[in-house]
Amino acid sequence: MLTVDRHKVGDLLDPDNKFTCPTLLGPDSFAHLTLRQPRRGVYEFGDHGFGPDADRLVAELTDLILTWDRDYRHGPGPAITVHPTGTPVPATDRPQLLVPRRHTTIAITWPAPIHDSKDPQ
């Protein structure tokens, strides 16, 4: 997560969220999610990168944005469950992020994409 001091950055950075913003990091570069409002009621996600490897990271983040838009945007969203430490988290074939804490493990599990690869949409 990229954290931005909104009083210091001015127009230099335009992250999606000025407090915590999804960011891809490389050894010497980063790319972050942006959000702009080209007209009232319309918002567009994008990305911006800095550093020698910025182009690669921006391309990767763009691919993630397009995948989310195509496969997950109109879906049910991830399931978030909390399990006491030492309790096994149920196995899944879906992408899952496990966040271990002192007393619990938080499991964030993404559902199957709504876009069926057999559907020629």
Tab-separated table of N, CA and C in Angstrom:
chain	number	residue	atom	x	y	z
A	1	MET	N	0.827	-1.186	0.000
A	1	MET	CA	0.000	0.000	0.000
A	1	MET	C	0.871	1.249	0.000
A	2	LEU	N	0.517	2.164	-0.847
A	2	LEU	CA	1.184	3.455	-0.909
A	2	LEU	C	0.420	4.417	-0.008
A	3	THR	N	1.131	5.093	0.872
A	3	THR	CA	0.516	6.107	1.718
A	3	THR	C	1.041	7.467	1.277
A	4	VAL	N	0.146	8.421	1.093
A	4	VAL	CA	0.498	9.720	0.534
A	4	VAL	C	0.102	10.822	1.510
A	5	ASP	N	1.018	11.757	1.730
A	5	ASP	CA	0.707	12.944	2.523
A	5	ASP	C	0.048	13.944	1.583
A	6	ARG	N	-1.256	14.072	1.643
A	6	ARG	CA	-2.009	14.896	0.691
A	6	ARG	C	-1.598	16.361	0.704
A	7	HIS	N	-0.977	16.829	1.782
A	7	HIS	CA	-0.555	18.231	1.853
A	7	HIS	C	0.776	18.465	1.140
A	8	LYS	N	1.540	17.393	0.910
A	8	LYS	CA	2.862	17.553	0.315
A	8	LYS	C	2.933	17.178	-1.165
A	9	VAL	N	2.039	16.311	-1.649
A	9	VAL	CA	2.209	15.806	-3.013
A	9	VAL	C	1.589	16.698	-4.082
A	10	GLY	N	0.598	17.482	-3.720
A	10	GLY	CA	-0.057	18.319	-4.732
A	10	GLY	C	-0.553	17.477	-5.881
A	11	ASP	N	-0.184	17.840	-7.106
A	11	ASP	CA	-0.597	17.089	-8.294
A	11	ASP	C	0.444	16.069	-8.741
A	12	LEU	N	1.529	15.907	-7.985
A	12	LEU	CA	2.580	14.981	-8.387
A	12	LEU	C	2.063	13.551	-8.462
A	13	LEU	N	1.311	13.120	-7.465
A	13	LEU	CA	0.712	11.791	-7.441
A	13	LEU	C	-0.799	11.943	-7.396
A	14	ASP	N	-1.473	11.082	-8.113
A	14	ASP	CA	-2.935	11.068	-8.092
A	14	ASP	C	-3.403	9.655	-7.780
A	15	PRO	N	-3.095	9.158	-6.564
A	15	PRO	CA	-3.473	7.789	-6.246
A	15	PRO	C	-4.981	7.640	-6.082
A	16	ASP	N	-5.434	6.400	-6.200
A	16	ASP	CA	-6.851	6.085	-6.011
A	16	ASP	C	-7.330	6.587	-4.656
A	17	ASN	N	-6.542	6.365	-3.623
A	17	ASN	CA	-6.901	6.771	-2.268
A	17	ASN	C	-5.660	7.402	-1.650
A	18	LYS	N	-5.764	8.610	-1.198
A	18	LYS	CA	-4.584	9.318	-0.709
A	18	LYS	C	-4.090	8.811	0.653
A	19	PHE	N	-4.807	7.896	1.292
A	19	PHE	CA	-4.353	7.364	2.565
A	19	PHE	C	-3.676	6.010	2.387
A	20	THR	N	-4.286	5.097	1.683
A	20	THR	CA	-3.666	3.817	1.355
A	20	THR	C	-4.083	3.464	-0.065
A	21	CYS	N	-3.126	3.189	-0.911
A	21	CYS	CA	-3.403	2.968	-2.324
A	21	CYS	C	-2.727	1.686	-2.792
A	22	PRO	N	-3.454	0.791	-3.468
A	22	PRO	CA	-2.826	-0.418	-4.001
A	22	PRO	C	-1.640	-0.063	-4.898
A	23	THR	N	-0.511	-0.744	-4.655
A	23	THR	CA	0.740	-0.425	-5.332
A	23	THR	C	1.510	-1.705	-5.635
A	24	LEU	N	2.101	-1.773	-6.832
A	24	LEU	CA	3.025	-2.852	-7.177
A	24	LEU	C	4.437	-2.315	-7.011
A	25	LEU	N	5.293	-3.104	-6.364
A	25	LEU	CA	6.672	-2.681	-6.111
A	25	LEU	C	7.650	-3.575	-6.836
A	26	GLY	N	8.702	-2.967	-7.355
A	26	GLY	CA	9.845	-3.677	-7.904
A	26	GLY	C	11.065	-3.249	-7.121
A	27	PRO	N	12.250	-3.771	-7.457
A	27	PRO	CA	13.462	-3.403	-6.728
A	27	PRO	C	13.773	-1.904	-6.790
A	28	ASP	N	13.425	-1.247	-7.908
A	28	ASP	CA	13.762	0.161	-8.048
A	28	ASP	C	12.636	0.989	-8.669
A	29	SER	N	11.419	0.433	-8.677
A	29	SER	CA	10.299	1.106	-9.337
A	29	SER	C	9.001	0.758	-8.629
A	30	PHE	N	7.946	1.538	-8.907
A	30	PHE	CA	6.617	1.185	-8.408
A	30	PHE	C	5.555	1.725	-9.348
A	31	ALA	N	4.378	1.127	-9.269
A	31	ALA	CA	3.192	1.588	-10.007
A	31	ALA	C	2.032	1.578	-9.027
A	32	HIS	N	1.184	2.608	-9.088
A	32	HIS	CA	0.058	2.680	-8.161
A	32	HIS	C	-1.240	2.912	-8.919
A	33	LEU	N	-2.320	2.509	-8.292
A	33	LEU	CA	-3.657	2.681	-8.845
A	33	LEU	C	-4.039	4.156	-8.785
A	34	THR	N	-4.680	4.643	-9.845
A	34	THR	CA	-5.177	6.014	-9.857
A	34	THR	C	-6.683	5.991	-10.111
A	35	LEU	N	-7.326	7.079	-9.795
A	35	LEU	CA	-8.753	7.231	-10.033
A	35	LEU	C	-8.986	8.668	-10.455
A	36	ARG	N	-9.692	8.840	-11.565
A	36	ARG	CA	-10.014	10.200	-11.988
A	36	ARG	C	-11.493	10.279	-12.317
A	37	GLN	N	-12.001	11.483	-12.297
A	37	GLN	CA	-13.401	11.731	-12.598
A	37	GLN	C	-13.451	12.675	-13.811
A	38	PRO	N	-13.544	12.085	-15.024
A	38	PRO	CA	-13.542	12.936	-16.213
A	38	PRO	C	-14.793	13.801	-16.341
A	39	ARG	N	-15.878	13.327	-15.769
A	39	ARG	CA	-17.108	14.133	-15.729
A	39	ARG	C	-17.952	13.638	-14.557
A	40	ARG	N	-18.893	14.445	-14.169
A	40	ARG	CA	-19.722	14.137	-13.005
A	40	ARG	C	-20.375	12.759	-13.138
A	41	GLY	N	-20.218	11.950	-12.095
A	41	GLY	CA	-20.826	10.625	-12.053
A	41	GLY	C	-20.040	9.550	-12.781
A	42	VAL	N	-18.915	9.895	-13.403
A	42	VAL	CA	-18.095	8.919	-14.131
A	42	VAL	C	-16.703	8.893	-13.506
A	43	TYR	N	-16.239	7.693	-13.170
A	43	TYR	CA	-14.911	7.522	-12.594
A	43	TYR	C	-14.144	6.514	-13.427
A	44	GLU	N	-12.852	6.728	-13.588
A	44	GLU	CA	-12.002	5.828	-14.359
A	44	GLU	C	-10.789	5.427	-13.531
A	45	PHE	N	-10.549	4.098	-13.463
A	45	PHE	CA	-9.325	3.609	-12.846
A	45	PHE	C	-8.201	3.684	-13.857
A	46	GLY	N	-7.025	3.875	-13.370
A	46	GLY	CA	-5.828	3.867	-14.194
A	46	GLY	C	-4.641	3.559	-13.316
A	47	ASP	N	-3.449	3.821	-13.834
A	47	ASP	CA	-2.251	3.574	-13.053
A	47	ASP	C	-1.147	4.514	-13.486
A	48	HIS	N	-0.163	4.634	-12.632
A	48	HIS	CA	0.958	5.530	-12.886
A	48	HIS	C	2.190	4.897	-12.260
A	49	GLY	N	3.318	4.990	-12.946
A	49	GLY	CA	4.525	4.370	-12.435
A	49	GLY	C	5.703	5.308	-12.393
A	50	PHE	N	6.682	4.940	-11.569
A	50	PHE	CA	7.912	5.700	-11.407
A	50	PHE	C	9.081	4.725	-11.367
A	51	GLY	N	10.200	5.097	-11.953
A	51	GLY	CA	11.418	4.309	-11.881
A	51	GLY	C	11.750	3.638	-13.192
A	52	PRO	N	12.942	3.031	-13.265
A	52	PRO	CA	13.415	2.425	-14.501
A	52	PRO	C	12.539	1.274	-15.012
A	53	ASP	N	11.864	0.576	-14.124
A	53	ASP	CA	11.020	-0.566	-14.511
A	53	ASP	C	9.532	-0.211	-14.455
A	54	ALA	N	9.219	1.089	-14.467
A	54	ALA	CA	7.833	1.542	-14.327
A	54	ALA	C	6.937	1.000	-15.435
A	55	ASP	N	7.426	0.966	-16.677
A	55	ASP	CA	6.582	0.506	-17.793
A	55	ASP	C	6.082	-0.918	-17.575
A	56	ARG	N	6.960	-1.802	-17.104
A	56	ARG	CA	6.558	-3.193	-16.860
A	56	ARG	C	5.529	-3.270	-15.736
A	57	LEU	N	5.760	-2.541	-14.662
A	57	LEU	CA	4.824	-2.567	-13.535
A	57	LEU	C	3.484	-1.951	-13.911
A	58	VAL	N	3.495	-0.874	-14.694
A	58	VAL	CA	2.241	-0.259	-15.155
A	58	VAL	C	1.476	-1.244	-16.039
A	59	ALA	N	2.178	-1.952	-16.934
A	59	ALA	CA	1.512	-2.946	-17.789
A	59	ALA	C	0.887	-4.059	-16.941
A	60	GLU	N	1.605	-4.501	-15.900
A	60	GLU	CA	1.075	-5.541	-15.014
A	60	GLU	C	-0.155	-5.048	-14.255
A	61	LEU	N	-0.091	-3.828	-13.746
A	61	LEU	CA	-1.233	-3.270	-13.019
A	61	LEU	C	-2.415	-3.027	-13.958
A	62	THR	N	-2.150	-2.570	-15.170
A	62	THR	CA	-3.222	-2.393	-16.161
A	62	THR	C	-3.910	-3.723	-16.425
A	63	ASP	N	-3.139	-4.797	-16.563
A	63	ASP	CA	-3.716	-6.124	-16.779
A	63	ASP	C	-4.588	-6.539	-15.594
A	64	LEU	N	-4.145	-6.239	-14.377
A	64	LEU	CA	-4.950	-6.563	-13.195
A	64	LEU	C	-6.260	-5.767	-13.175
A	65	ILE	N	-6.207	-4.501	-13.555
A	65	ILE	CA	-7.422	-3.668	-13.604
A	65	ILE	C	-8.391	-4.234	-14.637
A	66	LEU	N	-7.889	-4.584	-15.823
A	66	LEU	CA	-8.756	-5.122	-16.883
A	66	LEU	C	-9.353	-6.473	-16.488
A	67	THR	N	-8.556	-7.310	-15.830
A	67	THR	CA	-9.070	-8.601	-15.353
A	67	THR	C	-10.174	-8.382	-14.324
A	68	TRP	N	-9.951	-7.467	-13.382
A	68	TRP	CA	-10.993	-7.159	-12.387
A	68	TRP	C	-12.261	-6.670	-13.080
A	69	ASP	N	-12.118	-5.751	-14.038
A	69	ASP	CA	-13.280	-5.194	-14.734
A	69	ASP	C	-14.049	-6.281	-15.480
A	70	ARG	N	-13.342	-7.166	-16.152
A	70	ARG	CA	-13.981	-8.215	-16.946
A	70	ARG	C	-14.558	-9.332	-16.080
A	71	ASP	N	-13.808	-9.785	-15.076
A	71	ASP	CA	-14.153	-11.022	-14.379
A	71	ASP	C	-14.745	-10.865	-12.985
A	72	TYR	N	-14.556	-9.713	-12.339
A	72	TYR	CA	-14.962	-9.613	-10.936
A	72	TYR	C	-15.815	-8.393	-10.599
A	73	ARG	N	-15.776	-7.364	-11.396
A	73	ARG	CA	-16.415	-6.092	-11.051
A	73	ARG	C	-17.880	-6.231	-10.665
A	74	HIS	N	-18.612	-7.012	-11.421
A	74	HIS	CA	-20.050	-7.147	-11.176
A	74	HIS	C	-20.386	-8.432	-10.419
A	75	GLY	N	-19.366	-9.058	-9.859
A	75	GLY	CA	-19.568	-10.293	-9.112
A	75	GLY	C	-19.836	-10.016	-7.645
A	76	PRO	N	-19.877	-11.061	-6.849
A	76	PRO	CA	-20.239	-10.921	-5.445
A	76	PRO	C	-19.136	-10.360	-4.555
A	77	GLY	N	-17.892	-10.260	-5.012
A	77	GLY	CA	-16.803	-9.785	-4.157
A	77	GLY	C	-16.228	-10.924	-3.345
A	78	PRO	N	-15.110	-10.677	-2.671
A	78	PRO	CA	-14.458	-11.743	-1.919
A	78	PRO	C	-15.209	-12.086	-0.638
A	79	ALA	N	-15.014	-13.313	-0.193
A	79	ALA	CA	-15.525	-13.743	1.108
A	79	ALA	C	-14.412	-13.516	2.121
A	80	ILE	N	-14.745	-12.923	3.250
A	80	ILE	CA	-13.764	-12.654	4.304
A	80	ILE	C	-14.202	-13.433	5.540
A	81	THR	N	-13.327	-14.336	5.976
A	81	THR	CA	-13.626	-15.142	7.159
A	81	THR	C	-12.481	-15.000	8.159
A	82	VAL	N	-12.785	-15.202	9.432
A	82	VAL	CA	-11.787	-15.094	10.492
A	82	VAL	C	-11.761	-16.421	11.243
A	83	HIS	N	-10.545	-16.954	11.432
A	83	HIS	CA	-10.369	-18.267	12.055
A	83	HIS	C	-9.428	-18.131	13.247
A	84	PRO	N	-9.751	-18.753	14.387
A	84	PRO	CA	-8.840	-18.703	15.538
A	84	PRO	C	-7.478	-19.287	15.158
A	85	THR	N	-6.414	-18.713	15.694
A	85	THR	CA	-5.066	-19.217	15.439
A	85	THR	C	-5.010	-20.701	15.785
A	86	GLY	N	-4.387	-21.482	14.914
A	86	GLY	CA	-4.276	-22.924	15.116
A	86	GLY	C	-5.404	-23.707	14.469
A	87	THR	N	-6.481	-23.020	14.072
A	87	THR	CA	-7.589	-23.681	13.395
A	87	THR	C	-7.286	-23.711	11.899
A	88	PRO	N	-7.398	-24.865	11.250
A	88	PRO	CA	-7.100	-24.900	9.821
A	88	PRO	C	-8.107	-24.067	9.020
A	89	VAL	N	-7.602	-23.351	8.057
A	89	VAL	CA	-8.465	-22.606	7.134
A	89	VAL	C	-8.907	-23.588	6.063
A	90	PRO	N	-10.210	-23.659	5.758
A	90	PRO	CA	-10.679	-24.614	4.754
A	90	PRO	C	-9.940	-24.449	3.424
A	91	ALA	N	-9.592	-25.574	2.820
A	91	ALA	CA	-8.898	-25.580	1.527
A	91	ALA	C	-9.829	-25.054	0.435
A	92	THR	N	-9.240	-24.408	-0.561
A	92	THR	CA	-10.011	-23.882	-1.679
A	92	THR	C	-9.156	-23.900	-2.932
A	93	ASP	N	-9.799	-23.946	-4.079
A	93	ASP	CA	-9.062	-23.834	-5.335
A	93	ASP	C	-9.100	-22.400	-5.856
A	94	ARG	N	-9.707	-21.500	-5.113
A	94	ARG	CA	-9.818	-20.087	-5.493
A	94	ARG	C	-8.624	-19.303	-4.954
A	95	PRO	N	-8.307	-18.176	-5.582
A	95	PRO	CA	-7.246	-17.333	-5.027
A	95	PRO	C	-7.609	-16.881	-3.618
A	96	GLN	N	-6.625	-16.948	-2.727
A	96	GLN	CA	-6.901	-16.637	-1.324
A	96	GLN	C	-5.698	-15.940	-0.690
A	97	LEU	N	-5.972	-14.918	0.085
A	97	LEU	CA	-4.951	-14.223	0.859
A	97	LEU	C	-5.179	-14.562	2.327
A	98	LEU	N	-4.143	-15.060	2.981
A	98	LEU	CA	-4.225	-15.355	4.417
A	98	LEU	C	-3.424	-14.302	5.165
A	99	VAL	N	-4.061	-13.699	6.168
A	99	VAL	CA	-3.421	-12.659	6.969
A	99	VAL	C	-3.347	-13.168	8.404
A	100	PRO	N	-2.182	-13.732	8.792
A	100	PRO	CA	-2.064	-14.233	10.164
A	100	PRO	C	-1.919	-13.083	11.158
A	101	ARG	N	-2.657	-13.167	12.231
A	101	ARG	CA	-2.580	-12.192	13.325
A	101	ARG	C	-2.248	-12.980	14.592
A	102	ARG	N	-2.116	-12.302	15.703
A	102	ARG	CA	-1.745	-12.994	16.942
A	102	ARG	C	-2.781	-14.046	17.347
A	103	HIS	N	-4.066	-13.703	17.297
A	103	HIS	CA	-5.112	-14.601	17.795
A	103	HIS	C	-5.983	-15.198	16.691
A	104	THR	N	-5.836	-14.699	15.478
A	104	THR	CA	-6.686	-15.164	14.378
A	104	THR	C	-5.909	-15.194	13.061
A	105	THR	N	-6.496	-15.852	12.085
A	105	THR	CA	-6.045	-15.756	10.692
A	105	THR	C	-7.235	-15.278	9.887
A	106	ILE	N	-7.036	-14.206	9.146
A	106	ILE	CA	-8.090	-13.678	8.276
A	106	ILE	C	-7.869	-14.271	6.898
A	107	ALA	N	-8.923	-14.851	6.323
A	107	ALA	CA	-8.858	-15.431	4.978
A	107	ALA	C	-9.748	-14.606	4.050
A	108	ILE	N	-9.143	-14.096	2.996
A	108	ILE	CA	-9.883	-13.356	1.969
A	108	ILE	C	-9.845	-14.229	0.726
A	109	THR	N	-11.014	-14.718	0.313
A	109	THR	CA	-11.107	-15.680	-0.774
A	109	THR	C	-11.936	-15.103	-1.901
A	110	TRP	N	-11.344	-15.079	-3.096
A	110	TRP	CA	-12.045	-14.528	-4.252
A	110	TRP	C	-12.904	-15.594	-4.896
A	111	PRO	N	-14.103	-15.219	-5.351
A	111	PRO	CA	-14.992	-16.171	-6.003
A	111	PRO	C	-14.509	-16.475	-7.422
A	112	ALA	N	-15.161	-17.424	-8.054
A	112	ALA	CA	-14.859	-17.718	-9.456
A	112	ALA	C	-15.205	-16.492	-10.296
A	113	PRO	N	-14.449	-16.256	-11.374
A	113	PRO	CA	-14.767	-15.118	-12.245
A	113	PRO	C	-16.178	-15.255	-12.811
A	114	ILE	N	-16.851	-14.116	-13.007
A	114	ILE	CA	-18.194	-14.164	-13.586
A	114	ILE	C	-18.127	-14.358	-15.081
A	115	HIS	N	-16.971	-14.066	-15.694
A	115	HIS	CA	-16.789	-14.221	-17.117
A	115	HIS	C	-16.407	-15.677	-17.379
A	116	ASP	N	-17.236	-16.418	-18.061
A	116	ASP	CA	-16.980	-17.810	-18.376
A	116	ASP	C	-16.079	-17.858	-19.613
A	117	SER	N	-14.935	-18.552	-19.505
A	117	SER	CA	-14.000	-18.602	-20.630
A	117	SER	C	-14.616	-19.275	-21.857
A	118	LYS	N	-15.685	-20.050	-21.698
A	118	LYS	CA	-16.363	-20.676	-22.831
A	118	LYS	C	-17.307	-19.716	-23.527
A	119	ASP	N	-17.675	-18.635	-22.837
A	119	ASP	CA	-18.593	-17.635	-23.379
A	119	ASP	C	-17.808	-16.670	-24.261
A	120	PRO	N	-18.169	-16.496	-25.549
A	120	PRO	CA	-17.381	-15.673	-26.454
A	120	PRO	C	-17.566	-14.180	-26.286
A	121	GLN	N	-18.012	-13.690	-25.145
A	121	GLN	CA	-18.253	-12.257	-24.921
A	121	GLN	C	-17.114	-11.410	-25.371
